[in-house]
């Protein structure tokens, strides 16, 4: 993702993140990290910014009975942050998963585009 963003003239506001880095045990810590990233973009409105989150399915799993309150709270905050990102016109978020069927429907509805990237060929 870093090379792609450089080719497109987009600044990475944080190194590519794994969802585990955002899945913090302390209440409010994950939300603070996401908010800090958005604030960086607010400070540099003249640059296009990009955040890449791998394994997003662990942050936005499908809600079902028995889901812990902590996970539901994190997902709720993540959804509200994504709604707020519309107010940050210079920010793009790229999320990756190989378990799309296990993702929360409300999260998927908020994504403006979904692209399938298959396995690379042997020539790649």
mmCIF file of N, CA and C in Angstrom:
data_model
loop_
_atom_site.group_PDB
_atom_site.id
_atom_site.type_symbol
_atom_site.label_atom_id
_atom_site.label_comp_id
_atom_site.label_asym_id
_atom_site.label_seq_id
_atom_site.Cartn_x
_atom_site.Cartn_y
_atom_site.Cartn_z
ATOM 1 N N UNK A 1 0.816 -1.177 0.000
ATOM 2 C CA UNK A 1 0.000 0.000 0.000
ATOM 3 C C UNK A 1 0.869 1.252 0.000
ATOM 4 N N UNK A 2 2.008 1.207 0.675
ATOM 5 C CA UNK A 2 2.880 2.383 0.737
ATOM 6 C C UNK A 2 3.359 2.787 -0.648
ATOM 7 N N UNK A 3 3.781 1.815 -1.448
ATOM 8 C CA UNK A 3 4.269 2.122 -2.800
ATOM 9 C C UNK A 3 3.148 2.667 -3.674
ATOM 10 N N UNK A 4 1.963 2.090 -3.551
ATOM 11 C CA UNK A 4 0.821 2.561 -4.330
ATOM 12 C C UNK A 4 0.481 3.999 -3.965
ATOM 13 N N UNK A 5 0.483 4.310 -2.687
ATOM 14 C CA UNK A 5 0.139 5.675 -2.282
ATOM 15 C C UNK A 5 1.178 6.672 -2.778
ATOM 16 N N UNK A 6 2.456 6.294 -2.791
ATOM 17 C CA UNK A 6 3.503 7.183 -3.312
ATOM 18 C C UNK A 6 3.275 7.440 -4.794
ATOM 19 N N UNK A 7 2.954 6.393 -5.544
ATOM 20 C CA UNK A 7 2.709 6.551 -6.987
ATOM 21 C C UNK A 7 1.515 7.452 -7.263
ATOM 22 N N UNK A 8 0.540 7.429 -6.358
ATOM 23 C CA UNK A 8 -0.663 8.237 -6.546
ATOM 24 C C UNK A 8 -0.519 9.634 -5.947
ATOM 25 N N UNK A 9 0.614 9.904 -5.287
ATOM 26 C CA UNK A 9 0.817 11.211 -4.674
ATOM 27 C C UNK A 9 0.021 11.397 -3.395
ATOM 28 N N UNK A 10 -0.197 10.307 -2.680
ATOM 29 C CA UNK A 10 -0.978 10.336 -1.445
ATOM 30 C C UNK A 10 -0.040 10.071 -0.274
ATOM 31 N N UNK A 11 -0.189 10.825 0.800
ATOM 32 C CA UNK A 11 0.648 10.648 1.990
ATOM 33 C C UNK A 11 0.025 9.621 2.924
ATOM 34 N N UNK A 12 0.849 8.699 3.404
ATOM 35 C CA UNK A 12 0.394 7.769 4.439
ATOM 36 C C UNK A 12 0.502 8.508 5.769
ATOM 37 N N UNK A 13 -0.589 8.660 6.499
ATOM 38 C CA UNK A 13 -0.555 9.383 7.769
ATOM 39 C C UNK A 13 -0.143 8.483 8.926
ATOM 40 N N UNK A 14 -0.089 7.198 8.676
ATOM 41 C CA UNK A 14 0.373 6.226 9.663
ATOM 42 C C UNK A 14 0.918 5.050 8.869
ATOM 43 N N UNK A 15 1.844 4.296 9.433
ATOM 44 C CA UNK A 15 2.285 3.100 8.713
ATOM 45 C C UNK A 15 1.100 2.159 8.545
ATOM 46 N N UNK A 16 1.138 1.276 7.535
ATOM 47 C CA UNK A 16 0.026 0.328 7.383
ATOM 48 C C UNK A 16 -0.235 -0.387 8.709
ATOM 49 N N UNK A 17 -1.489 -0.435 9.087
ATOM 50 C CA UNK A 17 -1.876 -0.985 10.386
ATOM 51 C C UNK A 17 -2.504 -2.357 10.231
ATOM 52 N N UNK A 18 -2.229 -3.220 11.171
ATOM 53 C CA UNK A 18 -2.986 -4.460 11.285
ATOM 54 C C UNK A 18 -4.097 -4.165 12.286
ATOM 55 N N UNK A 19 -5.229 -4.778 12.099
ATOM 56 C CA UNK A 19 -6.357 -4.511 12.992
ATOM 57 C C UNK A 19 -5.989 -4.792 14.441
ATOM 58 N N UNK A 20 -5.105 -5.746 14.667
ATOM 59 C CA UNK A 20 -4.674 -6.059 16.026
ATOM 60 C C UNK A 20 -4.033 -4.874 16.727
ATOM 61 N N UNK A 21 -3.402 -3.984 15.959
ATOM 62 C CA UNK A 21 -2.790 -2.793 16.548
ATOM 63 C C UNK A 21 -3.852 -1.815 17.044
ATOM 64 N N UNK A 22 -5.032 -1.880 16.461
ATOM 65 C CA UNK A 22 -6.129 -1.004 16.873
ATOM 66 C C UNK A 22 -7.041 -1.671 17.896
ATOM 67 N N UNK A 23 -6.898 -2.951 18.053
ATOM 68 C CA UNK A 23 -7.756 -3.711 18.958
ATOM 69 C C UNK A 23 -7.128 -3.720 20.349
ATOM 70 N N UNK A 24 -7.214 -2.598 21.042
ATOM 71 C CA UNK A 24 -6.544 -2.406 22.330
ATOM 72 C C UNK A 24 -7.451 -2.804 23.486
ATOM 73 N N UNK A 25 -6.857 -3.315 24.571
ATOM 74 C CA UNK A 25 -7.671 -3.779 25.696
ATOM 75 C C UNK A 25 -8.265 -2.661 26.553
ATOM 76 N N UNK A 26 -7.594 -1.523 26.628
ATOM 77 C CA UNK A 26 -8.097 -0.446 27.477
ATOM 78 C C UNK A 26 -9.263 0.271 26.808
ATOM 79 N N UNK A 27 -10.278 0.553 27.572
ATOM 80 C CA UNK A 27 -11.461 1.230 27.057
ATOM 81 C C UNK A 27 -11.063 2.596 26.502
ATOM 82 N N UNK A 28 -11.456 2.869 25.278
ATOM 83 C CA UNK A 28 -11.200 4.163 24.657
ATOM 84 C C UNK A 28 -9.872 4.288 23.936
ATOM 85 N N UNK A 29 -8.964 3.340 24.122
ATOM 86 C CA UNK A 29 -7.639 3.454 23.495
ATOM 87 C C UNK A 29 -7.712 3.291 21.978
ATOM 88 N N UNK A 30 -8.465 2.309 21.503
ATOM 89 C CA UNK A 30 -8.623 2.107 20.055
ATOM 90 C C UNK A 30 -9.247 3.335 19.412
ATOM 91 N N UNK A 31 -10.264 3.866 20.065
ATOM 92 C CA UNK A 31 -10.963 5.030 19.545
ATOM 93 C C UNK A 31 -10.032 6.241 19.474
ATOM 94 N N UNK A 32 -9.164 6.393 20.481
ATOM 95 C CA UNK A 32 -8.219 7.509 20.508
ATOM 96 C C UNK A 32 -7.229 7.413 19.349
ATOM 97 N N UNK A 33 -6.759 6.199 19.064
ATOM 98 C CA UNK A 33 -5.812 6.014 17.961
ATOM 99 C C UNK A 33 -6.459 6.425 16.643
ATOM 100 N N UNK A 34 -7.685 5.976 16.414
ATOM 101 C CA UNK A 34 -8.383 6.313 15.171
ATOM 102 C C UNK A 34 -8.627 7.818 15.090
ATOM 103 N N UNK A 35 -9.038 8.421 16.192
ATOM 104 C CA UNK A 35 -9.274 9.872 16.208
ATOM 105 C C UNK A 35 -7.986 10.652 15.953
ATOM 106 N N UNK A 36 -6.872 10.196 16.523
ATOM 107 C CA UNK A 36 -5.579 10.858 16.300
ATOM 108 C C UNK A 36 -5.198 10.845 14.827
ATOM 109 N N UNK A 37 -5.443 9.726 14.171
ATOM 110 C CA UNK A 37 -5.129 9.627 12.741
ATOM 111 C C UNK A 37 -5.970 10.631 11.954
ATOM 112 N N UNK A 38 -7.258 10.715 12.274
ATOM 113 C CA UNK A 38 -8.129 11.672 11.580
ATOM 114 C C UNK A 38 -7.681 13.109 11.831
ATOM 115 N N UNK A 39 -7.240 13.411 13.049
ATOM 116 C CA UNK A 39 -6.776 14.765 13.372
ATOM 117 C C UNK A 39 -5.533 15.136 12.566
ATOM 118 N N UNK A 40 -4.655 14.158 12.322
ATOM 119 C CA UNK A 40 -3.473 14.435 11.489
ATOM 120 C C UNK A 40 -3.900 14.919 10.115
ATOM 121 N N UNK A 41 -4.929 14.300 9.573
ATOM 122 C CA UNK A 41 -5.413 14.691 8.243
ATOM 123 C C UNK A 41 -6.040 16.081 8.274
ATOM 124 N N UNK A 42 -6.735 16.400 9.352
ATOM 125 C CA UNK A 42 -7.315 17.748 9.495
ATOM 126 C C UNK A 42 -6.224 18.813 9.472
ATOM 127 N N UNK A 43 -5.054 18.477 10.024
ATOM 128 C CA UNK A 43 -3.966 19.459 10.118
ATOM 129 C C UNK A 43 -3.263 19.704 8.793
ATOM 130 N N UNK A 44 -3.398 18.773 7.859
ATOM 131 C CA UNK A 44 -2.736 18.935 6.553
ATOM 132 C C UNK A 44 -3.763 18.810 5.425
ATOM 133 N N UNK A 45 -4.706 19.745 5.340
ATOM 134 C CA UNK A 45 -5.799 19.636 4.371
ATOM 135 C C UNK A 45 -5.342 19.747 2.921
ATOM 136 N N UNK A 46 -4.134 20.196 2.692
ATOM 137 C CA UNK A 46 -3.621 20.371 1.336
ATOM 138 C C UNK A 46 -3.020 19.084 0.775
ATOM 139 N N UNK A 47 -2.928 18.016 1.569
ATOM 140 C CA UNK A 47 -2.398 16.736 1.106
ATOM 141 C C UNK A 47 -3.475 15.660 1.184
ATOM 142 N N UNK A 48 -3.518 14.784 0.177
ATOM 143 C CA UNK A 48 -4.376 13.603 0.264
ATOM 144 C C UNK A 48 -3.716 12.632 1.226
ATOM 145 N N UNK A 49 -4.489 12.065 2.132
ATOM 146 C CA UNK A 49 -3.961 11.163 3.149
ATOM 147 C C UNK A 49 -4.600 9.789 3.012
ATOM 148 N N UNK A 50 -3.853 8.791 3.408
ATOM 149 C CA UNK A 50 -4.319 7.413 3.283
ATOM 150 C C UNK A 50 -4.005 6.651 4.565
ATOM 151 N N UNK A 51 -4.958 5.842 4.997
ATOM 152 C CA UNK A 51 -4.750 4.916 6.106
ATOM 153 C C UNK A 51 -5.084 3.533 5.574
ATOM 154 N N UNK A 52 -4.219 2.581 5.847
ATOM 155 C CA UNK A 52 -4.427 1.209 5.409
ATOM 156 C C UNK A 52 -4.567 0.317 6.641
ATOM 157 N N UNK A 53 -5.670 -0.441 6.705
ATOM 158 C CA UNK A 53 -5.916 -1.339 7.842
ATOM 159 C C UNK A 53 -6.105 -2.750 7.307
ATOM 160 N N UNK A 54 -5.205 -3.633 7.685
ATOM 161 C CA UNK A 54 -5.286 -5.030 7.268
ATOM 162 C C UNK A 54 -6.079 -5.814 8.312
ATOM 163 N N UNK A 55 -6.684 -6.893 7.893
ATOM 164 C CA UNK A 55 -7.458 -7.782 8.769
ATOM 165 C C UNK A 55 -8.579 -7.031 9.488
ATOM 166 N N UNK A 56 -9.267 -6.178 8.750
ATOM 167 C CA UNK A 56 -10.331 -5.351 9.336
ATOM 168 C C UNK A 56 -11.462 -6.201 9.912
ATOM 169 N N UNK A 57 -11.575 -7.438 9.468
ATOM 170 C CA UNK A 57 -12.642 -8.311 9.964
ATOM 171 C C UNK A 57 -12.549 -8.531 11.473
ATOM 172 N N UNK A 58 -11.358 -8.404 12.045
ATOM 173 C CA UNK A 58 -11.257 -8.585 13.498
ATOM 174 C C UNK A 58 -11.742 -7.351 14.262
ATOM 175 N N UNK A 59 -11.779 -6.187 13.607
ATOM 176 C CA UNK A 59 -12.306 -4.974 14.244
ATOM 177 C C UNK A 59 -13.794 -4.791 13.980
ATOM 178 N N UNK A 60 -14.275 -5.333 12.864
ATOM 179 C CA UNK A 60 -15.678 -5.142 12.485
ATOM 180 C C UNK A 60 -16.343 -6.484 12.191
ATOM 181 N N UNK A 61 -16.376 -7.381 13.201
ATOM 182 C CA UNK A 61 -17.004 -8.682 12.957
ATOM 183 C C UNK A 61 -18.523 -8.575 12.953
ATOM 184 N N UNK A 62 -19.140 -9.531 12.310
ATOM 185 C CA UNK A 62 -20.598 -9.600 12.287
ATOM 186 C C UNK A 62 -21.114 -9.686 13.725
ATOM 187 N N UNK A 63 -22.105 -8.862 14.048
ATOM 188 C CA UNK A 63 -22.677 -8.889 15.401
ATOM 189 C C UNK A 63 -23.653 -10.049 15.517
ATOM 190 N N UNK A 64 -23.571 -10.739 16.632
ATOM 191 C CA UNK A 64 -24.470 -11.864 16.883
ATOM 192 C C UNK A 64 -24.641 -12.010 18.383
ATOM 193 N N UNK A 65 -25.570 -12.856 18.783
ATOM 194 C CA UNK A 65 -25.782 -13.090 20.215
ATOM 195 C C UNK A 65 -24.492 -13.614 20.830
ATOM 196 N N UNK A 66 -24.182 -13.125 22.007
ATOM 197 C CA UNK A 66 -22.980 -13.578 22.693
ATOM 198 C C UNK A 66 -21.754 -12.731 22.395
ATOM 199 N N UNK A 67 -21.883 -11.729 21.516
ATOM 200 C CA UNK A 67 -20.764 -10.841 21.240
ATOM 201 C C UNK A 67 -20.510 -9.998 22.480
ATOM 202 N N UNK A 68 -19.246 -9.870 22.861
ATOM 203 C CA UNK A 68 -18.931 -9.133 24.094
ATOM 204 C C UNK A 68 -19.277 -7.654 23.953
ATOM 205 N N UNK A 69 -19.618 -7.040 25.079
ATOM 206 C CA UNK A 69 -19.968 -5.618 25.088
ATOM 207 C C UNK A 69 -18.806 -4.760 24.611
ATOM 208 N N UNK A 70 -17.578 -5.169 24.952
ATOM 209 C CA UNK A 70 -16.403 -4.413 24.526
ATOM 210 C C UNK A 70 -16.257 -4.384 23.018
ATOM 211 N N UNK A 71 -16.491 -5.526 22.370
ATOM 212 C CA UNK A 71 -16.387 -5.572 20.907
ATOM 213 C C UNK A 71 -17.485 -4.755 20.245
ATOM 214 N N UNK A 72 -18.691 -4.811 20.792
ATOM 215 C CA UNK A 72 -19.804 -4.031 20.243
ATOM 216 C C UNK A 72 -19.514 -2.543 20.404
ATOM 217 N N UNK A 73 -18.947 -2.155 21.544
ATOM 218 C CA UNK A 73 -18.621 -0.740 21.779
ATOM 219 C C UNK A 73 -17.561 -0.263 20.794
ATOM 220 N N UNK A 74 -16.522 -1.078 20.564
ATOM 221 C CA UNK A 74 -15.473 -0.700 19.607
ATOM 222 C C UNK A 74 -16.056 -0.559 18.211
ATOM 223 N N UNK A 75 -16.911 -1.505 17.835
ATOM 224 C CA UNK A 75 -17.525 -1.446 16.514
ATOM 225 C C UNK A 75 -18.397 -0.203 16.388
ATOM 226 N N UNK A 76 -19.151 0.126 17.418
ATOM 227 C CA UNK A 76 -20.001 1.324 17.376
ATOM 228 C C UNK A 76 -19.173 2.584 17.192
ATOM 229 N N UNK A 77 -18.063 2.667 17.905
ATOM 230 C CA UNK A 77 -17.191 3.838 17.763
ATOM 231 C C UNK A 77 -16.566 3.857 16.377
ATOM 232 N N UNK A 78 -16.131 2.698 15.887
ATOM 233 C CA UNK A 78 -15.547 2.622 14.545
ATOM 234 C C UNK A 78 -16.554 3.096 13.502
ATOM 235 N N UNK A 79 -17.807 2.680 13.631
ATOM 236 C CA UNK A 79 -18.843 3.107 12.689
ATOM 237 C C UNK A 79 -19.066 4.615 12.758
ATOM 238 N N UNK A 80 -19.070 5.179 13.961
ATOM 239 C CA UNK A 80 -19.272 6.628 14.068
ATOM 240 C C UNK A 80 -18.067 7.391 13.537
ATOM 241 N N UNK A 81 -16.863 6.850 13.730
ATOM 242 C CA UNK A 81 -15.664 7.493 13.166
ATOM 243 C C UNK A 81 -15.730 7.468 11.649
ATOM 244 N N UNK A 82 -16.146 6.336 11.092
ATOM 245 C CA UNK A 82 -16.258 6.238 9.631
ATOM 246 C C UNK A 82 -17.284 7.240 9.118
ATOM 247 N N UNK A 83 -18.388 7.394 9.839
ATOM 248 C CA UNK A 83 -19.367 8.410 9.445
ATOM 249 C C UNK A 83 -18.745 9.800 9.490
ATOM 250 N N UNK A 84 -17.903 10.055 10.487
ATOM 251 C CA UNK A 84 -17.248 11.352 10.620
ATOM 252 C C UNK A 84 -16.172 11.605 9.587
ATOM 253 N N UNK A 85 -15.638 10.542 9.003
ATOM 254 C CA UNK A 85 -14.578 10.688 8.003
ATOM 255 C C UNK A 85 -15.088 11.420 6.772
ATOM 256 N N UNK A 86 -16.380 11.379 6.554
ATOM 257 C CA UNK A 86 -16.948 12.118 5.423
ATOM 258 C C UNK A 86 -16.633 13.604 5.540
ATOM 259 N N UNK A 87 -16.371 14.066 6.773
ATOM 260 C CA UNK A 87 -16.012 15.466 7.004
ATOM 261 C C UNK A 87 -14.526 15.731 6.783
ATOM 262 N N UNK A 88 -13.755 14.689 6.461
ATOM 263 C CA UNK A 88 -12.318 14.825 6.206
ATOM 264 C C UNK A 88 -12.099 14.485 4.730
ATOM 265 N N UNK A 89 -12.264 15.461 3.830
ATOM 266 C CA UNK A 89 -12.245 15.166 2.402
ATOM 267 C C UNK A 89 -10.894 14.687 1.871
ATOM 268 N N UNK A 90 -9.821 14.912 2.610
ATOM 269 C CA UNK A 90 -8.507 14.507 2.120
ATOM 270 C C UNK A 90 -8.058 13.170 2.701
ATOM 271 N N UNK A 91 -8.977 12.389 3.271
ATOM 272 C CA UNK A 91 -8.625 11.106 3.880
ATOM 273 C C UNK A 91 -9.289 9.953 3.142
ATOM 274 N N UNK A 92 -8.476 8.959 2.796
ATOM 275 C CA UNK A 92 -8.975 7.709 2.222
ATOM 276 C C UNK A 92 -8.548 6.580 3.150
ATOM 277 N N UNK A 93 -9.447 5.659 3.391
ATOM 278 C CA UNK A 93 -9.121 4.499 4.211
ATOM 279 C C UNK A 93 -9.257 3.260 3.345
ATOM 280 N N UNK A 94 -8.201 2.461 3.312
ATOM 281 C CA UNK A 94 -8.209 1.187 2.612
ATOM 282 C C UNK A 94 -8.202 0.090 3.664
ATOM 283 N N UNK A 95 -9.156 -0.820 3.566
ATOM 284 C CA UNK A 95 -9.240 -1.941 4.498
ATOM 285 C C UNK A 95 -9.102 -3.229 3.700
ATOM 286 N N UNK A 96 -8.472 -4.215 4.303
ATOM 287 C CA UNK A 96 -8.293 -5.497 3.622
ATOM 288 C C UNK A 96 -8.777 -6.625 4.526
ATOM 289 N N UNK A 97 -9.384 -7.615 3.898
ATOM 290 C CA UNK A 97 -9.819 -8.815 4.615
ATOM 291 C C UNK A 97 -9.877 -9.973 3.626
ATOM 292 N N UNK A 98 -9.724 -11.161 4.132
ATOM 293 C CA UNK A 98 -10.006 -12.330 3.303
ATOM 294 C C UNK A 98 -11.173 -13.109 3.915
ATOM 295 N N UNK A 99 -11.953 -12.420 4.772
ATOM 296 C CA UNK A 99 -13.141 -13.026 5.380
ATOM 297 C C UNK A 99 -14.314 -12.057 5.300
ATOM 298 N N UNK A 100 -14.633 -11.625 4.092
ATOM 299 C CA UNK A 100 -15.701 -10.647 3.879
ATOM 300 C C UNK A 100 -17.034 -11.135 4.439
ATOM 301 N N UNK A 101 -17.288 -12.428 4.340
ATOM 302 C CA UNK A 101 -18.554 -12.997 4.817
ATOM 303 C C UNK A 101 -18.719 -12.894 6.335
ATOM 304 N N UNK A 102 -17.651 -12.585 7.055
ATOM 305 C CA UNK A 102 -17.708 -12.482 8.515
ATOM 306 C C UNK A 102 -17.736 -11.027 8.996
ATOM 307 N N UNK A 103 -17.903 -10.093 8.053
ATOM 308 C CA UNK A 103 -17.868 -8.663 8.379
ATOM 309 C C UNK A 103 -19.262 -8.157 8.751
ATOM 310 N N UNK A 104 -19.290 -7.133 9.582
ATOM 311 C CA UNK A 104 -20.537 -6.499 10.005
ATOM 312 C C UNK A 104 -21.202 -5.796 8.817
ATOM 313 N N UNK A 105 -22.492 -6.005 8.652
ATOM 314 C CA UNK A 105 -23.222 -5.429 7.519
ATOM 315 C C UNK A 105 -23.226 -3.901 7.546
ATOM 316 N N UNK A 106 -23.385 -3.318 8.727
ATOM 317 C CA UNK A 106 -23.396 -1.850 8.827
ATOM 318 C C UNK A 106 -22.039 -1.275 8.422
ATOM 319 N N UNK A 107 -20.967 -1.952 8.779
ATOM 320 C CA UNK A 107 -19.628 -1.508 8.386
ATOM 321 C C UNK A 107 -19.483 -1.572 6.864
ATOM 322 N N UNK A 108 -19.897 -2.689 6.274
ATOM 323 C CA UNK A 108 -19.768 -2.862 4.819
ATOM 324 C C UNK A 108 -20.586 -1.827 4.055
ATOM 325 N N UNK A 109 -21.762 -1.469 4.563
ATOM 326 C CA UNK A 109 -22.576 -0.451 3.897
ATOM 327 C C UNK A 109 -21.878 0.903 3.867
ATOM 328 N N UNK A 110 -21.049 1.177 4.834
ATOM 329 C CA UNK A 110 -20.363 2.469 4.909
ATOM 330 C C UNK A 110 -19.149 2.550 3.982
ATOM 331 N N UNK A 111 -18.696 1.435 3.469
ATOM 332 C CA UNK A 111 -17.548 1.434 2.558
ATOM 333 C C UNK A 111 -18.013 1.859 1.167
ATOM 334 N N UNK A 112 -17.353 2.844 0.596
ATOM 335 C CA UNK A 112 -17.806 3.383 -0.690
ATOM 336 C C UNK A 112 -17.449 2.485 -1.864
ATOM 337 N N UNK A 113 -16.505 1.605 -1.701
ATOM 338 C CA UNK A 113 -16.146 0.697 -2.786
ATOM 339 C C UNK A 113 -15.604 -0.605 -2.226
ATOM 340 N N UNK A 114 -15.857 -1.678 -2.942
ATOM 341 C CA UNK A 114 -15.331 -2.987 -2.555
ATOM 342 C C UNK A 114 -14.705 -3.608 -3.794
ATOM 343 N N UNK A 115 -13.477 -4.080 -3.653
ATOM 344 C CA UNK A 115 -12.745 -4.637 -4.781
ATOM 345 C C UNK A 115 -12.184 -5.992 -4.398
ATOM 346 N N UNK A 116 -12.338 -6.952 -5.296
ATOM 347 C CA UNK A 116 -11.765 -8.271 -5.073
ATOM 348 C C UNK A 116 -10.385 -8.310 -5.712
ATOM 349 N N UNK A 117 -9.411 -8.730 -4.941
ATOM 350 C CA UNK A 117 -8.053 -8.912 -5.457
ATOM 351 C C UNK A 117 -7.732 -10.384 -5.275
ATOM 352 N N UNK A 118 -7.622 -11.096 -6.375
ATOM 353 C CA UNK A 118 -7.363 -12.528 -6.309
ATOM 354 C C UNK A 118 -5.897 -12.841 -6.069
ATOM 355 N N UNK A 119 -5.599 -14.109 -6.129
ATOM 356 C CA UNK A 119 -4.208 -14.538 -5.960
ATOM 357 C C UNK A 119 -3.379 -14.065 -7.148
ATOM 358 N N UNK A 120 -2.141 -13.692 -6.899
ATOM 359 C CA UNK A 120 -1.292 -13.278 -8.022
ATOM 360 C C UNK A 120 -0.943 -14.482 -8.896
ATOM 361 N N UNK A 121 -0.730 -14.209 -10.165
ATOM 362 C CA UNK A 121 -0.334 -15.287 -11.070
ATOM 363 C C UNK A 121 1.133 -15.630 -10.825
ATOM 364 N N UNK A 122 1.571 -16.725 -11.386
ATOM 365 C CA UNK A 122 2.971 -17.123 -11.216
ATOM 366 C C UNK A 122 3.916 -16.153 -11.918
ATOM 367 N N UNK A 123 3.398 -15.348 -12.852
ATOM 368 C CA UNK A 123 4.225 -14.363 -13.557
ATOM 369 C C UNK A 123 4.403 -13.078 -12.756
ATOM 370 N N UNK A 124 3.625 -12.902 -11.710
ATOM 371 C CA UNK A 124 3.655 -11.634 -10.957
ATOM 372 C C UNK A 124 4.913 -11.463 -10.148
#
